[in-house]
Coordinates of C-alpha atoms in Angstrom, one line a residue:
M1 CA 7.6 1.2 -25.4
L2 CA 11.0 1.3 -26.2
L3 CA 11.9 3.5 -23.4
G4 CA 11.3 0.4 -21.0
T5 CA 14.8 -0.1 -21.4
V6 CA 15.4 2.8 -18.7
L7 CA 14.3 0.4 -16.1
V8 CA 17.7 -0.1 -15.1
L9 CA 16.8 1.3 -12.0
L10 CA 13.0 1.5 -12.2
L11 CA 10.2 -0.3 -10.6
F12 CA 10.6 0.4 -7.2
S13 CA 14.2 0.8 -7.0
A14 CA 14.7 2.1 -3.7
A15 CA 11.3 3.0 -2.9
P16 CA 11.4 0.3 -2.2
A17 CA 15.0 1.4 -1.6
T18 CA 13.7 -0.2 1.1
A19 CA 15.1 -2.1 3.3
H20 CA 16.0 -3.2 6.9
A21 CA 17.4 -0.8 9.6
A22 CA 21.1 -1.9 10.6
L23 CA 22.5 -1.5 13.8
R24 CA 24.8 1.6 14.2
G25 CA 25.8 0.8 17.9
T26 CA 24.8 -0.2 21.5
D27 CA 25.5 1.2 24.8
P28 CA 27.0 -0.5 26.4
D29 CA 29.4 -1.2 23.7
D30 CA 29.3 -5.0 22.6
G31 CA 31.6 -7.0 24.4
S32 CA 32.6 -4.4 27.0
V33 CA 33.5 -4.1 30.5
V34 CA 32.0 -1.7 32.9
Q35 CA 33.1 -1.1 36.4
R36 CA 29.2 0.5 37.2
A37 CA 26.3 -1.4 36.4
P38 CA 24.4 0.5 33.5
R39 CA 21.3 2.2 34.5
H40 CA 19.7 1.4 30.7
L41 CA 20.6 -0.2 27.6
T42 CA 20.5 1.7 24.2
L43 CA 20.7 0.7 20.8
T44 CA 21.0 3.2 17.6
F45 CA 20.2 2.1 14.0
T46 CA 20.5 3.7 10.6
E47 CA 16.8 4.2 10.5
S48 CA 13.8 4.6 12.4
V49 CA 12.3 1.6 14.1
G50 CA 9.1 0.4 15.7
L51 CA 9.3 -1.5 18.9
L52 CA 7.4 -4.8 20.1
D53 CA 6.4 -5.9 23.5
D54 CA 9.4 -8.2 23.5
S55 CA 12.0 -5.9 22.0
F56 CA 14.6 -6.4 25.1
R57 CA 15.4 -9.9 26.5
V58 CA 18.1 -9.7 29.1
F59 CA 20.1 -12.8 30.8
G60 CA 22.5 -12.8 33.6
P61 CA 25.5 -14.5 34.5
D62 CA 23.3 -17.4 35.5
Q63 CA 21.4 -17.6 32.0
R64 CA 18.4 -16.2 33.8
R65 CA 16.4 -13.6 32.2
V66 CA 16.5 -10.0 33.9
P67 CA 13.2 -8.1 34.3
T68 CA 13.5 -5.2 32.5
D69 CA 10.9 -2.2 31.7
E70 CA 8.8 -1.5 28.4
A71 CA 11.2 -0.6 25.4
Q72 CA 11.0 2.8 24.6
H73 CA 13.0 5.6 21.9
A74 CA 16.0 7.4 23.9
D75 CA 15.0 10.9 23.8
G76 CA 12.1 10.6 21.3
R77 CA 14.5 9.9 18.4
S78 CA 12.8 7.4 16.5
E79 CA 16.2 5.5 15.2
T80 CA 16.7 4.2 19.1
A81 CA 15.7 1.6 21.2
R82 CA 16.2 1.7 25.1
V83 CA 15.1 -0.3 28.2
Q84 CA 15.5 0.3 31.6
L85 CA 17.5 -2.2 33.7
P86 CA 16.9 -3.1 37.7
G87 CA 18.9 -1.0 40.3
K88 CA 21.3 -3.6 41.0
L89 CA 23.1 -6.2 38.8
T90 CA 25.4 -8.8 39.8
Q91 CA 29.0 -9.0 38.7
G92 CA 29.6 -11.1 35.3
T93 CA 28.6 -11.2 31.3
Y94 CA 24.9 -10.1 30.2
T95 CA 23.5 -11.1 27.1
V96 CA 21.0 -8.7 25.4
A97 CA 18.5 -10.4 22.7
W98 CA 16.8 -7.6 20.8
R99 CA 14.2 -7.4 18.3
V100 CA 12.6 -4.4 16.2
V101 CA 10.8 -3.6 13.4
S102 CA 12.4 -1.3 10.6
A103 CA 10.8 1.7 8.9
D104 CA 10.4 -0.5 5.8
S105 CA 8.0 -2.8 7.9
H106 CA 10.7 -5.7 8.2
P107 CA 11.5 -7.4 11.2
V108 CA 15.1 -7.0 12.2
S109 CA 16.8 -8.7 15.3
G110 CA 20.1 -9.5 16.7
A111 CA 22.4 -9.9 20.2
F112 CA 25.5 -8.5 22.0
T113 CA 27.1 -8.8 25.4
F114 CA 28.7 -6.7 28.0
S115 CA 30.1 -7.2 31.5
V116 CA 29.5 -6.0 34.8
G117 CA 33.0 -5.6 36.8
K118 CA 34.4 -8.7 35.1
R119 CA 33.7 -11.1 32.4
S120 CA 32.1 -14.2 33.7
A121 CA 34.4 -17.7 33.7
T122 CA 31.2 -18.8 31.1
T123 CA 29.5 -16.9 28.6
A124 CA 25.4 -17.8 28.3
Q125 CA 24.2 -18.8 25.2
I126 CA 23.2 -15.9 23.0
D127 CA 19.5 -16.6 22.1
T128 CA 18.4 -13.8 19.3
G129 CA 14.8 -14.7 19.7
P130 CA 12.6 -16.8 17.4
D131 CA 13.6 -16.6 13.6
E132 CA 11.4 -15.9 11.2
D133 CA 8.4 -18.6 10.6
P134 CA 8.7 -20.2 7.3
L135 CA 5.0 -20.6 6.6
T136 CA 4.5 -17.0 7.8
G137 CA 6.9 -15.7 5.5
G138 CA 6.0 -17.2 2.5
L139 CA 2.6 -16.2 2.9
H140 CA 3.6 -12.4 3.7
D141 CA 6.0 -12.2 0.7
A142 CA 3.7 -13.9 -1.7
A143 CA 0.8 -11.3 -0.6
R144 CA 3.2 -8.5 -1.1
Y145 CA 4.4 -9.4 -4.5
L146 CA 0.7 -9.7 -5.6
A147 CA -0.2 -6.5 -3.9
Y148 CA 2.3 -5.0 -6.1
L149 CA 1.3 -6.8 -9.5
A150 CA -2.8 -6.2 -8.7
A151 CA -2.0 -2.3 -7.7
A152 CA 0.0 -1.9 -10.9
L153 CA -2.7 -3.6 -13.6
L154 CA -5.4 -1.4 -11.4
I155 CA -3.8 1.8 -12.1
G156 CA -2.8 0.7 -15.3
T157 CA -5.7 -0.4 -16.6
V158 CA -7.9 2.7 -15.7
A159 CA -5.3 4.9 -17.1
F160 CA -5.5 3.2 -20.4
A161 CA -9.1 3.1 -20.8
L162 CA -9.2 7.2 -19.8
L163 CA -6.4 8.3 -21.8
C164 CA -5.7 6.2 -24.7
R165 CA -9.8 5.9 -25.2
P166 CA -10.2 2.4 -27.0
A167 CA -13.5 2.3 -28.6
D168 CA -14.3 -1.0 -26.8
T169 CA -13.3 -1.6 -23.4
S170 CA -15.2 -4.8 -22.4
A171 CA -11.8 -6.6 -22.8
L172 CA -10.8 -4.8 -19.8
R173 CA -13.4 -5.1 -17.3
G174 CA -12.7 -8.6 -16.3
P175 CA -8.9 -8.0 -15.7
L176 CA -10.2 -4.8 -14.0
V177 CA -12.4 -6.6 -11.6
A178 CA -9.6 -9.3 -10.8
A179 CA -6.7 -6.6 -10.0
W180 CA -9.3 -4.7 -7.7
W181 CA -10.4 -8.2 -5.6
T182 CA -6.6 -9.4 -5.6
L183 CA -5.1 -6.2 -4.0
L184 CA -8.0 -6.1 -1.7
G185 CA -7.6 -9.8 -0.6
S186 CA -3.7 -9.3 -0.4
T187 CA -3.8 -6.3 1.9
A188 CA -6.0 -8.1 4.3
V189 CA -3.7 -11.0 4.7
L190 CA -0.9 -9.0 4.9
L191 CA -3.1 -6.9 7.7
V192 CA -3.7 -10.1 9.8
L193 CA 0.0 -11.5 9.2
R194 CA 1.5 -8.4 10.6
A195 CA 1.8 -9.3 13.8
P196 CA 3.3 -13.2 13.5
Y197 CA 5.7 -11.9 10.9
E198 CA 7.0 -9.0 13.3
T199 CA 7.2 -11.1 16.2
G200 CA 8.8 -14.2 14.1
A201 CA 5.6 -16.5 15.2
G202 CA 3.5 -19.1 13.0
P203 CA 0.3 -17.9 11.4
A204 CA -2.2 -18.7 14.2
A205 CA -0.8 -16.0 16.1
A206 CA -2.7 -13.7 13.8
F207 CA -5.6 -14.5 15.5
D208 CA -4.4 -13.2 18.8
L209 CA -6.7 -10.2 19.3
S210 CA -3.9 -8.2 21.6
A211 CA -1.5 -8.8 18.7
L212 CA -4.2 -7.4 16.2
E213 CA -4.9 -4.3 18.2
R214 CA -1.1 -3.5 18.5
T215 CA -1.0 -4.1 14.4
L216 CA -3.5 -1.5 14.1
A217 CA -1.7 0.9 16.1
G218 CA 1.4 0.6 14.3
R219 CA 2.6 2.6 11.2
P220 CA 2.6 -0.4 8.8
G221 CA -0.8 -1.5 10.2
L222 CA -2.7 2.2 9.7
A223 CA -1.0 2.1 6.0
L224 CA -2.9 -1.0 5.1
L225 CA -5.9 0.1 7.0
A226 CA -5.9 3.5 4.8
R227 CA -5.3 1.3 1.7
L228 CA -8.8 -0.9 2.2
A229 CA -10.4 2.5 2.4
V230 CA -8.6 3.7 -0.5
L231 CA -9.8 0.6 -2.3
L232 CA -13.5 1.2 -1.1
L233 CA -13.5 4.4 -2.8
T234 CA -12.0 3.1 -5.9
A235 CA -14.6 0.7 -6.3
A236 CA -16.9 3.5 -6.2
F237 CA -15.3 5.4 -8.7
L238 CA -15.0 2.4 -11.0
L239 CA -19.2 2.2 -10.8
R240 CA -19.4 5.6 -11.5
L241 CA -16.7 5.6 -14.4
S242 CA -18.5 2.7 -16.3
R243 CA -22.1 4.7 -16.6
R244 CA -20.5 8.3 -16.8
R245 CA -17.5 7.8 -18.7
D246 CA -18.3 10.2 -22.1
H247 CA -19.7 13.2 -20.5
R248 CA -17.3 13.5 -17.4
E249 CA -14.3 12.3 -18.7
P250 CA -12.2 15.3 -17.4
V251 CA -13.4 14.7 -14.0
M252 CA -12.9 11.0 -13.9
R253 CA -9.3 11.5 -14.8
A254 CA -8.8 14.2 -12.1
V255 CA -10.5 11.7 -9.6
G256 CA -8.7 8.3 -11.0
A257 CA -5.2 10.4 -10.7
T258 CA -6.0 11.5 -6.9
L259 CA -6.9 7.6 -6.0
A260 CA -3.8 6.6 -7.4
V261 CA -1.8 8.9 -5.7
A262 CA -3.6 8.0 -2.6
L263 CA -2.7 4.4 -3.3
A264 CA 0.9 4.5 -3.8
L265 CA 1.0 6.7 -0.4
T266 CA 0.0 3.9 1.3
W267 CA 3.4 2.2 0.4
A268 CA 5.4 5.0 0.7
A269 CA 4.3 6.1 4.2
A270 CA 5.1 2.6 5.7
E271 CA 8.4 2.1 3.8
H272 CA 11.7 3.3 3.5
A273 CA 11.0 6.6 2.0
S274 CA 9.6 7.7 4.9
A275 CA 12.9 7.6 7.1
G276 CA 16.2 8.3 6.9
I277 CA 17.6 11.2 4.5
Q278 CA 15.6 13.8 2.4
V279 CA 12.2 12.1 3.5
P280 CA 10.0 14.7 2.0
V281 CA 11.9 14.3 -1.4
A282 CA 12.4 10.5 -0.9
M283 CA 8.3 10.4 -0.4
T284 CA 7.2 12.3 -3.7
S285 CA 9.9 9.9 -5.5
S286 CA 8.3 7.0 -3.8
V287 CA 4.9 8.0 -4.9
L288 CA 5.7 9.2 -8.7
H289 CA 7.6 6.0 -8.9
L290 CA 4.7 3.7 -8.0
V291 CA 2.1 5.7 -10.0
A292 CA 4.3 5.8 -13.2
T293 CA 5.1 2.0 -12.7
G294 CA 1.1 1.1 -12.5
V295 CA 0.4 3.4 -15.8
W296 CA 3.1 1.7 -17.8
L297 CA 3.1 -1.9 -16.7
G298 CA -0.6 -2.1 -16.0
G299 CA -1.2 -0.1 -19.7
L300 CA 0.8 -2.7 -21.1
V301 CA -1.2 -5.3 -20.1
A302 CA -4.1 -3.5 -21.3
L303 CA -2.7 -2.8 -24.3
L304 CA -2.2 -6.5 -25.2
L305 CA -5.6 -7.5 -24.0
T306 CA -7.0 -4.5 -26.4
L307 CA -4.6 -6.0 -29.6
R308 CA -6.7 -9.5 -29.1
R309 CA -9.9 -8.0 -30.1
A310 CA -9.5 -4.4 -32.0
S311 CA -9.0 -4.0 -35.3
V312 CA -6.4 -2.1 -37.5
D313 CA -8.8 1.1 -37.9
T314 CA -9.3 1.7 -34.2
L315 CA -5.7 0.5 -33.0
T316 CA -3.9 3.5 -35.4
E317 CA -5.1 5.7 -32.7
V318 CA -4.9 3.8 -29.5
V319 CA -1.3 2.7 -30.0
P320 CA 0.5 6.0 -30.8
R321 CA -1.3 7.5 -27.6
F322 CA -0.2 4.7 -25.4
S323 CA 3.1 5.0 -26.6
R324 CA 3.4 8.6 -25.9
I325 CA 1.9 7.7 -22.3
A326 CA 4.3 5.3 -22.1
F327 CA 7.4 7.9 -22.7
A328 CA 6.2 10.0 -20.3
S329 CA 5.7 7.0 -17.4
V330 CA 9.0 5.5 -18.2
T331 CA 10.8 9.1 -18.0
V332 CA 9.2 9.8 -14.7
L333 CA 10.8 5.8 -13.6
A334 CA 14.3 6.8 -14.8
V335 CA 14.4 10.1 -12.9
T336 CA 13.1 8.6 -9.9
G337 CA 14.8 5.4 -9.7
L338 CA 18.1 6.9 -10.3
Y339 CA 17.5 9.0 -7.3
Q340 CA 16.0 6.1 -5.2
S341 CA 19.4 3.9 -6.0
W342 CA 21.7 6.3 -5.1
R343 CA 19.8 7.2 -1.7
G344 CA 19.8 3.0 -1.4
L345 CA 23.2 2.3 -2.7
G346 CA 25.2 5.0 -1.4
S347 CA 28.3 4.3 -3.8
L348 CA 29.4 2.4 -7.0
A349 CA 31.5 -0.1 -5.3
A350 CA 28.4 -1.0 -3.6
L351 CA 26.8 -2.3 -6.5
T352 CA 29.3 -5.3 -6.8
G353 CA 29.9 -5.5 -2.8
T354 CA 26.7 -5.8 -1.3
S355 CA 23.6 -8.1 -2.0
Y356 CA 21.5 -5.2 -3.1
G357 CA 23.9 -4.0 -5.9
R358 CA 23.9 -7.4 -7.2
L359 CA 20.3 -7.6 -7.1
L360 CA 20.1 -4.4 -9.3
L361 CA 23.0 -5.7 -11.5
L362 CA 20.6 -8.7 -11.9
K363 CA 17.4 -6.6 -12.6
L364 CA 20.0 -4.7 -15.5
A365 CA 20.0 -8.3 -17.2
A366 CA 16.5 -8.7 -17.3
V367 CA 15.8 -5.4 -18.6
G368 CA 18.2 -5.9 -21.5
A369 CA 15.6 -9.0 -22.3
L370 CA 13.0 -6.1 -22.0
L371 CA 15.1 -4.0 -24.6
L372 CA 14.8 -6.5 -27.0
A373 CA 11.0 -6.9 -27.0
A374 CA 10.3 -3.0 -26.6
G375 CA 12.8 -2.7 -29.6
Y376 CA 10.3 -4.9 -31.8
S377 CA 7.4 -3.0 -30.2
R378 CA 8.4 0.2 -31.6
R379 CA 8.7 -1.3 -35.0
W380 CA 5.5 -2.9 -35.2
T381 CA 4.3 0.5 -33.7
A382 CA 5.7 2.7 -36.7
R383 CA 4.3 0.4 -39.5
L384 CA 1.1 0.3 -38.0
A385 CA 0.8 4.5 -37.5
A386 CA 2.1 4.9 -41.0
P387 CA -1.0 4.1 -43.0
A388 CA -3.1 6.2 -40.9
A389 CA -0.5 9.4 -40.9
A390 CA -0.9 9.0 -44.7
A391 CA -4.5 8.7 -44.8
R392 CA -5.1 12.1 -43.0
T393 CA -2.8 14.1 -45.4
A394 CA -4.9 12.7 -48.2
V395 CA -8.2 11.3 -48.3
P396 CA -9.5 10.0 -51.7
E397 CA -13.1 10.9 -52.7
R398 CA -15.6 7.9 -52.1
V399 CA -16.9 7.0 -55.7
P400 CA -20.0 4.1 -55.4
Q401 CA -18.3 1.7 -58.0
P402 CA -20.8 -0.9 -59.4
V403 CA -20.3 -4.6 -59.3
G404 CA -20.4 -5.7 -62.9
A405 CA -18.7 -5.3 -66.0
G406 CA -15.2 -3.8 -65.8
A407 CA -15.2 -3.7 -62.0
P408 CA -13.9 -6.6 -59.6
A409 CA -15.7 -8.0 -57.5
Q410 CA -15.3 -7.3 -53.7
P411 CA -14.5 -10.5 -51.4
E412 CA -17.2 -10.8 -48.6
G413 CA -16.1 -10.9 -45.0
P414 CA -17.5 -12.3 -42.2
G415 CA -20.9 -10.5 -41.6
E416 CA -21.0 -9.0 -44.8
S417 CA -23.7 -9.4 -47.4
R418 CA -24.5 -8.9 -50.6
E419 CA -27.5 -6.5 -50.2
S420 CA -25.2 -3.8 -48.1
G421 CA -23.4 -2.5 -51.0
V422 CA -19.5 -1.6 -51.0
A423 CA -18.1 -3.5 -47.9
G424 CA -16.6 -1.8 -45.4
E425 CA -17.9 1.8 -46.0
S426 CA -20.5 1.7 -43.3
G427 CA -21.6 0.0 -40.2
G428 CA -25.4 0.5 -40.7
S429 CA -27.5 -2.5 -41.5
G430 CA -27.2 -2.0 -45.3
V431 CA -30.9 -1.5 -46.0
A432 CA -31.5 -0.6 -49.3
G433 CA -32.6 2.9 -49.9
E434 CA -30.5 4.7 -47.2
P435 CA -28.7 7.6 -48.6
G436 CA -24.7 7.5 -49.1
E437 CA -24.8 3.6 -47.6
S438 CA -26.7 1.2 -50.4
G439 CA -24.5 0.4 -53.2
V440 CA -25.7 -0.2 -56.7
A441 CA -27.5 -3.2 -55.6
G442 CA -29.6 -0.7 -53.5
E443 CA -30.8 1.3 -56.5
A444 CA -34.1 0.5 -57.8
G445 CA -34.4 -1.2 -61.4
E446 CA -31.1 -2.4 -61.3
P447 CA -30.7 -6.1 -61.2
E448 CA -28.8 -7.7 -59.1
E449 CA -25.4 -9.3 -60.1
P450 CA -25.6 -13.1 -60.1
E451 CA -23.6 -14.5 -57.2
A452 CA -20.0 -15.9 -58.2
P453 CA -19.7 -19.8 -58.2
G454 CA -18.2 -20.8 -55.5
R455 CA -18.4 -17.4 -53.4
R456 CA -19.8 -19.0 -50.1
E457 CA -18.1 -22.4 -50.3
G458 CA -15.1 -23.2 -48.0
P459 CA -14.2 -21.4 -45.0
S460 CA -14.3 -17.9 -44.7
E461 CA -11.2 -15.5 -44.6
P462 CA -10.6 -13.4 -41.7
A463 CA -11.9 -10.0 -41.8
R464 CA -9.8 -7.2 -43.2
G465 CA -8.2 -5.5 -40.5
S466 CA -8.4 -8.1 -37.8
V467 CA -5.6 -9.2 -35.4
E468 CA -5.4 -12.4 -37.6
A469 CA -5.4 -10.9 -40.9
D470 CA -3.0 -8.0 -40.1
P471 CA 0.9 -9.1 -39.5
R472 CA 1.4 -5.7 -38.3
L473 CA -0.8 -6.8 -35.4
R474 CA 0.2 -10.3 -35.0
G475 CA 3.8 -8.8 -34.5
L476 CA 2.7 -6.1 -32.0
R477 CA 0.7 -8.4 -30.1
R478 CA 3.6 -10.9 -29.9
S479 CA 6.3 -8.3 -28.7
V480 CA 4.1 -6.6 -26.3
L481 CA 3.5 -10.2 -24.8
V482 CA 6.9 -11.0 -24.4
E483 CA 7.2 -6.8 -22.7
V484 CA 4.7 -7.9 -20.3
A485 CA 6.5 -11.3 -19.5
V486 CA 9.7 -9.7 -18.7
A487 CA 8.5 -6.8 -16.8
A488 CA 6.9 -9.2 -14.3
V489 CA 10.4 -10.9 -13.7
V490 CA 11.3 -7.4 -13.1
L491 CA 9.0 -7.1 -10.8
L492 CA 9.6 -10.2 -9.1
I493 CA 13.2 -9.0 -8.9
T494 CA 12.0 -6.1 -7.5
T495 CA 10.0 -7.2 -4.8
L496 CA 13.5 -8.9 -3.6
L497 CA 15.2 -5.6 -3.5
T498 CA 12.3 -4.5 -1.1
A499 CA 13.7 -7.2 1.0
T500 CA 17.4 -6.6 0.9
L501 CA 20.0 -4.7 3.3
P502 CA 20.3 -1.3 1.2
G503 CA 24.1 -0.8 0.5
R504 CA 24.4 2.6 2.3
A505 CA 23.3 0.8 5.4
Q506 CA 25.1 -2.1 4.9
A507 CA 28.2 -0.1 4.5
E508 CA 27.5 1.9 7.7
A509 CA 26.9 -1.7 9.8
A510 CA 30.0 -2.7 8.5
Q511 CA 31.6 -0.1 10.5
R512 CA 31.2 -2.1 13.5
P513 CA 31.4 -6.0 14.6
P514 CA 28.4 -8.1 14.0
A515 CA 25.9 -7.8 16.7
G516 CA 25.6 -11.0 19.0
A517 CA 29.3 -12.0 18.0
L518 CA 31.3 -13.3 20.8
P519 CA 33.9 -10.6 22.0
P520 CA 37.1 -10.9 19.9
T521 CA 40.6 -11.8 21.1
T522 CA 44.2 -11.9 20.0
L523 CA 46.6 -14.5 20.5
V524 CA 50.3 -14.0 20.7
T525 CA 52.6 -16.7 20.9
V526 CA 56.0 -14.9 22.0
P527 CA 59.2 -17.3 22.1
F528 CA 62.0 -17.0 24.8
D529 CA 65.5 -18.4 25.2
T530 CA 67.1 -17.2 28.4
G531 CA 70.5 -18.8 27.5
G532 CA 70.1 -21.4 30.2
S533 CA 70.4 -25.7 29.7
T534 CA 67.4 -26.0 31.5
L535 CA 64.0 -27.0 29.5
S536 CA 62.4 -24.3 31.5
G537 CA 65.1 -21.9 29.7
R538 CA 64.0 -22.1 26.4
G539 CA 59.9 -22.3 25.2
T540 CA 57.0 -19.9 23.9
V541 CA 54.6 -17.9 26.1
Q542 CA 51.1 -17.6 24.7
V543 CA 49.2 -14.5 25.6
T544 CA 45.5 -14.1 24.8
L545 CA 44.4 -10.6 24.7
D546 CA 40.3 -10.1 25.3
P547 CA 38.8 -8.5 23.5
A548 CA 41.8 -6.6 21.8
R549 CA 39.6 -3.2 22.1
V550 CA 39.8 0.1 23.5
G551 CA 38.6 -0.1 27.2
E552 CA 38.9 -3.2 29.6
N553 CA 40.7 -6.1 28.4
G554 CA 41.5 -9.4 29.7
V555 CA 45.2 -10.9 29.9
Q556 CA 46.0 -14.7 29.9
A557 CA 49.8 -16.3 29.3
V558 CA 50.8 -19.6 29.6
V559 CA 54.2 -20.7 29.6
H560 CA 55.3 -23.7 27.5
G561 CA 59.0 -25.4 27.7
A562 CA 61.1 -26.5 25.0
D563 CA 59.1 -30.0 24.9
E564 CA 55.9 -28.3 24.7
G565 CA 54.7 -29.1 28.0
L566 CA 53.6 -26.1 30.5
V567 CA 56.1 -25.3 33.1
V568 CA 56.0 -22.8 36.0
V569 CA 57.9 -20.0 36.3
P570 CA 58.5 -17.1 38.9
E571 CA 57.4 -14.6 37.4
V572 CA 55.5 -13.5 34.0
R573 CA 55.4 -9.5 33.3
V574 CA 53.2 -7.9 30.5
T575 CA 53.2 -4.2 29.5
F576 CA 51.8 -2.2 27.0
T577 CA 53.4 1.0 25.2
L578 CA 51.6 3.1 22.0
P579 CA 54.7 5.0 20.8
S580 CA 52.6 6.7 18.4
R581 CA 51.0 8.9 21.1
E582 CA 53.8 8.3 23.9
V583 CA 51.4 6.4 26.1
G584 CA 52.8 3.8 28.6
P585 CA 54.3 1.7 29.5
I586 CA 51.0 0.0 31.1
D587 CA 51.5 -2.7 33.3
A588 CA 49.4 -5.5 33.2
R589 CA 50.0 -6.5 36.9
L590 CA 49.5 -10.5 36.0
T591 CA 49.1 -12.8 38.9
D592 CA 49.6 -16.2 38.9
A593 CA 46.3 -18.2 38.7
G594 CA 48.0 -21.8 39.4
G595 CA 49.4 -23.1 35.9
Y596 CA 48.9 -19.7 34.2
W597 CA 49.2 -16.0 34.7
S598 CA 46.0 -13.7 34.3
T599 CA 44.1 -10.2 34.8
N600 CA 41.1 -8.9 34.0
A601 CA 41.9 -5.1 34.5
V602 CA 44.2 -4.0 31.7
N603 CA 42.8 -0.5 30.5
L604 CA 44.2 0.2 26.8
P605 CA 42.6 3.9 26.2
L606 CA 43.5 4.2 22.8
A607 CA 43.1 2.5 19.3
G608 CA 46.1 1.9 17.3
T609 CA 49.1 -0.8 17.0
W610 CA 50.6 -1.3 20.7
T611 CA 54.0 -2.7 21.8
M612 CA 53.6 -5.8 24.0
K613 CA 56.3 -6.4 25.9
T614 CA 56.8 -9.9 27.6
T615 CA 59.1 -10.8 30.3
V616 CA 59.8 -14.4 31.9
R617 CA 61.9 -15.3 34.5
V618 CA 62.7 -18.5 35.0
S619 CA 65.1 -18.2 37.9
D620 CA 66.4 -15.7 40.3
V621 CA 69.2 -14.2 37.7
D622 CA 67.2 -15.8 34.4
Q623 CA 65.1 -13.8 32.7
V624 CA 64.4 -11.9 28.9
T625 CA 61.7 -10.0 27.6
V626 CA 60.5 -10.2 24.1
S627 CA 58.5 -7.2 22.1
K628 CA 55.5 -8.2 19.8
P629 CA 52.9 -5.6 17.9
V630 CA 49.3 -6.2 19.0
R631 CA 46.2 -4.1 17.2
I632 CA 44.0 -2.8 19.6
V633 CA 40.5 -1.7 17.7
P634 CA 37.6 0.9 18.9

């Protein structure tokens, strides 16, 4: 149990390394101006994605929706989404709203713009589609958390019964049945809510049969169906286990392990481990991680329930067995958790620079509390196992002691009788004459010792070896209870991790502007002074470069006089030069647009720091040229 401290990176660290796909690029580029209308739109993501019936919505310059074909994967690559456009697109700016389902089963959405020929004077409002319905999202998240808890309890309780072999398993039957039904119900809820969760609709959309058919055809839906099938097999296994546990125990262990692996596969097959880098290793790691989590966390709950009923004599074997099993489980959790966290984070800087990393740090703080409880559990376990180890090395000879002269009277516990002989030596009925079990009172001709005055008066004392009578068991039970409570908090944080964009994907997404953002612009104020005495001979030129990226750019120049009012000048000329690559000068060829000068056709082919030279001519003989650096991004 002490090794629960290694849980810094465990409990679904990234197998739930899991999280949403991030948009890596678009074709055409976001904010770009293309001379010819594209035949299709293509999105590329950081991991494989699933497509919906309405994955693409394209709006034209008139803000009306453009009809498109059904979305598909480009060239069969699962990390792409492509839709074909109509043959002819009018000139202007188009807005593309998209929505897909990432490999970890979470929907992601966004939007971007591109222009054909030139940008529209006004840009349509970007519509990213419906947001997530709060009720659908809340029900879905609650069902996911209950599914994780129920699976851990189901796997751990069965493993505890088969591997730790407690004498009395009656305390485990209720939680085992509750875990099975909870997992069955939460899986059914996840299956029904799958369609509205993907599309962002309300729970009522779950009753759409066509949406349900689409769910059953997708990977998340198939995984949920497989989980239901595994649960039915698990029910048959539990019934057989309750009847034939003794003489077919090795076979039952093998069957139980197979079912646990199959159950874990239903998560791994539909989440992040099934996509991205090192898929075979990630799938194996995810399955081992989930099974070990169940054995450890569910076994901890089973141990807590057993501590409430069992006696010291039986627990001296059960508790050390669970301690060894917990050691192996947490070792597996540590190794797989480290791998999955590396796969999800990508770098140490992501620990503090991303939401995923900060949640991992929060998980570390929760594990610190778990460390304290686990330390106390280990101390109580050592105290409990010490007398049993000593008894195995030196077993004293059993000599019946007559209760009478020179012998101390033995106190009676609940269920003991004076006719049973020496208390605690037998589990039998204590009938006189049974060899080796009756005390002196059972021998013929021996008078019974008179009952001591006040012997049966007052409340009975707790039975020796019970939880109430032994401080070691009370201490162990309290520390295990704290472990269970803190582990539930760790599991809750883990559930949040499964819904958070991993640091690796976030770093890749940060390399490009956010999808759906309006094209960036650069505003440069250029002061000028031709040396003349008129107001128009001095002032500023405000030059707007849009979007200040490689490719086609628009340039607008507005001239202000010394009094900051607009002035009319005969000519404004702007050129661009990239000295580091010896490119230019490229003349923007501005035209008078009536109050300002502009163009939409300046092609800047390379990224870097360009030199923008602005020439302002205020008369036939007065003009000035001013240079300013501008940054052009890819």
